[in-house]
Structure formats: C-alpha cells, structure tokens
C-alpha cells in the first residue's frame, strides 16, 4: 500500500508539473496578443511576409560515405530505452556537426519507442532497424503469425540482474528462489535466502517491457507473475523500478526494519542510469553463485547474460542502408560507439579507432 502511495505522489507531481508547463505557452500567447492589439497574427500575414522555415540537410561524415550512407537514404532506426544513447551516437557518427544553434545535429532522434513497440513497428515495416535485447515469446509469436522472419545481429553484451537495497545482507539468489518469489509466492521472507528475518517485497515490470521479457525467457520458464504482485507492485519505468527498490527501505511498514524489496533490470542500463543520476543505494545479486560483471557477462559465465541485437526483417535487401549500419556496428569503430553509449561491447577494445 505504501508503494502505491509513493507512486501516486510521484504521479500527482508529474501531472501538476505537466499542467504548469502546458499553461506557459497560453500565458505567453495571451501576453503577446494584449501587448499590441493592432499587430496581425502570423497566420494573418500575407504569404510573402510569412517567415520562411529553412530545413538543414545534414552532411554525411567520412564514416557514412565509406558505407554509402546519405541524408536521403538514412534508415529509420528505433529501439529500447537503454539503446537510445547508441541510436543517437550512430547518427552523430554518420553526420557532421552543424554550427548555428540547436544541438548541432538536426534530425537527431530524441526518444525511443521501447522494446515491445519497436519490435511491433519492425514487423509492420514502419522502421528499418531496431536495437533491442532478445524478444519475448509474444513477439516471436507475433512475427510468426504475420509471416515475418527477423534477422538478429549481435552488437552488444547485456544481462538480466536482480537488485535489492545495499543494506540487505543477502548477496545471492537462485533460479528456484526467483520462481517461488515471483510466481507462486511460496518464498516471502529474506531469511529463506540466508538473510535476516524480514518480508520480501517483489517489484515487477509491465508485461511489454524488455526486462520483463528476459525474466520470462530466462527464469520463469513458462510460469507467470503472480497477479498479486502485478496489482500491487508493478512499475512501468526502467528507472522507476530502481527507485522503488532503493526507496522502499525507508517506507516499509512499522516494525519492518529488515523488509527489503527485490527488483530486476538490465546490468548496463543500471550503469547508464547511475552515471546520470548518481550512485543508488542498491546492489546487484549474484545469480546461482555467479556475480554479474563485464567479464562474466561477455564470456556468458553469468547465467543470465544476453545480447543486444541489431534486428532487421530477413527480406530486407542485402544493400539496404539499415544492413550497412548493422554491419558497421560490429566493426571496431561501431563497437566503440556501443561501449561509449554505455552498453557492453562484444570485443575487447584497447584503443580508439
């Protein structure tokens, strides 16, 4: 219940902030109109007097020219929340910086459609290339039902990790324990995992999230999340689940000093989030006795190691620009962009190309 209150407070604050921001243009417009009642609105000006909006065509870089990428044939690229920095870095490598205001890259992607939606758009033919982790069973079935074959090109290393508050003395969790916590809820106390006696508060993600897909693929093995968890402890945002794991420690029920929440996310997304927001009071647990590290993830020693993929439709022509970008991403230059964007590179990189 307290987690619901926390989320409700955050939602109210976001809505209030949104309303204030939405009113600003109206207030400015009102001030402009009352300032000079005789001045015509822009829409009332003759065509010759209307301001001309100039579009800037980005200039391809040497990297782009080397693989045949131009402003006209640049592919439609989308992906998960965690790959947006990489999508942006690709664009910046393919085009030269433009002086004269703005961020210097007109047309730079500003948001991601997220994992599930990106797969849906690729299957529908609305995008050419997506950068995402492994698909859920639902996505695989959707592609099969539509008669669409997808091609997966590994471009980065990633892993599903389970997280709890750093003060929790538990450092390891097993596949069986996760299944019993999240599916049938037969494990409810941290003492059953070797910790102090205290309630386990399992936080889950929404069904169409990338990390949820990995939980289903790698751990639950056909089991489903218990409805009681989905109804009371579901978080729709990647950053939000980390906040819930961190904050619940301070909003536990009275007398629950040893109650900690349990959540899951993607290893490199946590690194990206903490590089932006600062270190959190959370820690990643070992899984079946193996700690998640860059080394154990890229070597696949960590049991929940996965990949990020550049995914295209299999019927995409061999010379399509989307394939050229995907192929470039596995080169040393491309792998540097993968690493700099905060994801795990597939190869050891000693010096910048």
PDB file of C-alpha atoms in Angstrom, residues 1-8 10-11 14 182 201-209 211-212 215-216 225-245 248 261-264:
ATOM      1  CA  UNK A   1       0.000   0.000   0.000  1.00  0.00           C
ATOM      2  CA  UNK A   2       2.826   2.398   0.848  1.00  0.00           C
ATOM      3  CA  UNK A   3       4.444   1.769  -2.543  1.00  0.00           C
ATOM      4  CA  UNK A   4       1.121   2.700  -4.168  1.00  0.00           C
ATOM      5  CA  UNK A   5       1.094   5.950  -2.133  1.00  0.00           C
ATOM      6  CA  UNK A   6       4.674   6.742  -3.209  1.00  0.00           C
ATOM      7  CA  UNK A   7       3.813   6.122  -6.868  1.00  0.00           C
ATOM      8  CA  UNK A   8       0.582   8.182  -6.514  1.00  0.00           C
ATOM      9  CA  UNK A  10       5.050  10.945  -7.920  1.00  0.00           C
ATOM     10  CA  UNK A  11       2.212  10.757 -10.458  1.00  0.00           C
ATOM     11  CA  UNK A  14       4.297  14.824 -12.667  1.00  0.00           C
ATOM     12  CA  UNK A 182       7.501 -14.107  -8.286  1.00  0.00           C
ATOM     13  CA  UNK A 201       8.618  -7.096  -1.395  1.00  0.00           C
ATOM     14  CA  UNK A 202       8.845  -8.227  -5.056  1.00  0.00           C
ATOM     15  CA  UNK A 203       8.621  -5.407  -7.621  1.00  0.00           C
ATOM     16  CA  UNK A 204       7.820  -6.333 -11.225  1.00  0.00           C
ATOM     17  CA  UNK A 205       7.806  -4.594 -14.608  1.00  0.00           C
ATOM     18  CA  UNK A 206       4.933  -4.239 -17.053  1.00  0.00           C
ATOM     19  CA  UNK A 207       4.349  -7.179 -19.395  1.00  0.00           C
ATOM     20  CA  UNK A 208       5.583  -5.389 -22.540  1.00  0.00           C
ATOM     21  CA  UNK A 209       8.944  -4.275 -21.140  1.00  0.00           C
ATOM     22  CA  UNK A 211      13.447  -6.677 -18.807  1.00  0.00           C
ATOM     23  CA  UNK A 212      10.140  -8.458 -18.222  1.00  0.00           C
ATOM     24  CA  UNK A 215      12.650 -12.611 -16.841  1.00  0.00           C
ATOM     25  CA  UNK A 216      10.098 -14.758 -18.666  1.00  0.00           C
ATOM     26  CA  UNK A 225       3.993 -13.347 -12.474  1.00  0.00           C
ATOM     27  CA  UNK A 226       1.599 -13.700  -9.566  1.00  0.00           C
ATOM     28  CA  UNK A 227      -1.397 -11.340 -10.058  1.00  0.00           C
ATOM     29  CA  UNK A 228      -0.995 -10.048  -6.503  1.00  0.00           C
ATOM     30  CA  UNK A 229       2.446  -8.693  -7.445  1.00  0.00           C
ATOM     31  CA  UNK A 230       1.224  -7.170 -10.715  1.00  0.00           C
ATOM     32  CA  UNK A 231      -1.701  -5.492  -8.933  1.00  0.00           C
ATOM     33  CA  UNK A 232       0.296  -4.011  -6.065  1.00  0.00           C
ATOM     34  CA  UNK A 233       3.955  -3.713  -7.047  1.00  0.00           C
ATOM     35  CA  UNK A 234       4.243  -3.084 -10.776  1.00  0.00           C
ATOM     36  CA  UNK A 235       6.482  -0.316 -12.133  1.00  0.00           C
ATOM     37  CA  UNK A 236       6.259   0.737 -15.794  1.00  0.00           C
ATOM     38  CA  UNK A 237       9.542   2.624 -15.996  1.00  0.00           C
ATOM     39  CA  UNK A 238      13.113   1.233 -16.051  1.00  0.00           C
ATOM     40  CA  UNK A 239      14.361   3.980 -13.802  1.00  0.00           C
ATOM     41  CA  UNK A 240      11.258   3.696 -11.642  1.00  0.00           C
ATOM     42  CA  UNK A 241      11.892   0.107 -10.570  1.00  0.00           C
ATOM     43  CA  UNK A 242      15.368   1.095  -9.372  1.00  0.00           C
ATOM     44  CA  UNK A 243      13.822   3.936  -7.377  1.00  0.00           C
ATOM     45  CA  UNK A 244      11.273   1.571  -5.850  1.00  0.00           C
ATOM     46  CA  UNK A 245      13.964  -0.892  -4.790  1.00  0.00           C
ATOM     47  CA  UNK A 248      11.102   1.041  -0.129  1.00  0.00           C
ATOM     48  CA  UNK A 261      12.271  -5.025  -1.905  1.00  0.00           C
ATOM     49  CA  UNK A 262      13.520  -7.150  -4.789  1.00  0.00           C
ATOM     50  CA  UNK A 263      13.536  -5.985  -8.395  1.00  0.00           C
ATOM     51  CA  UNK A 264      15.202  -6.729 -11.718  1.00  0.00           C
TER      52      UNK A 264
END
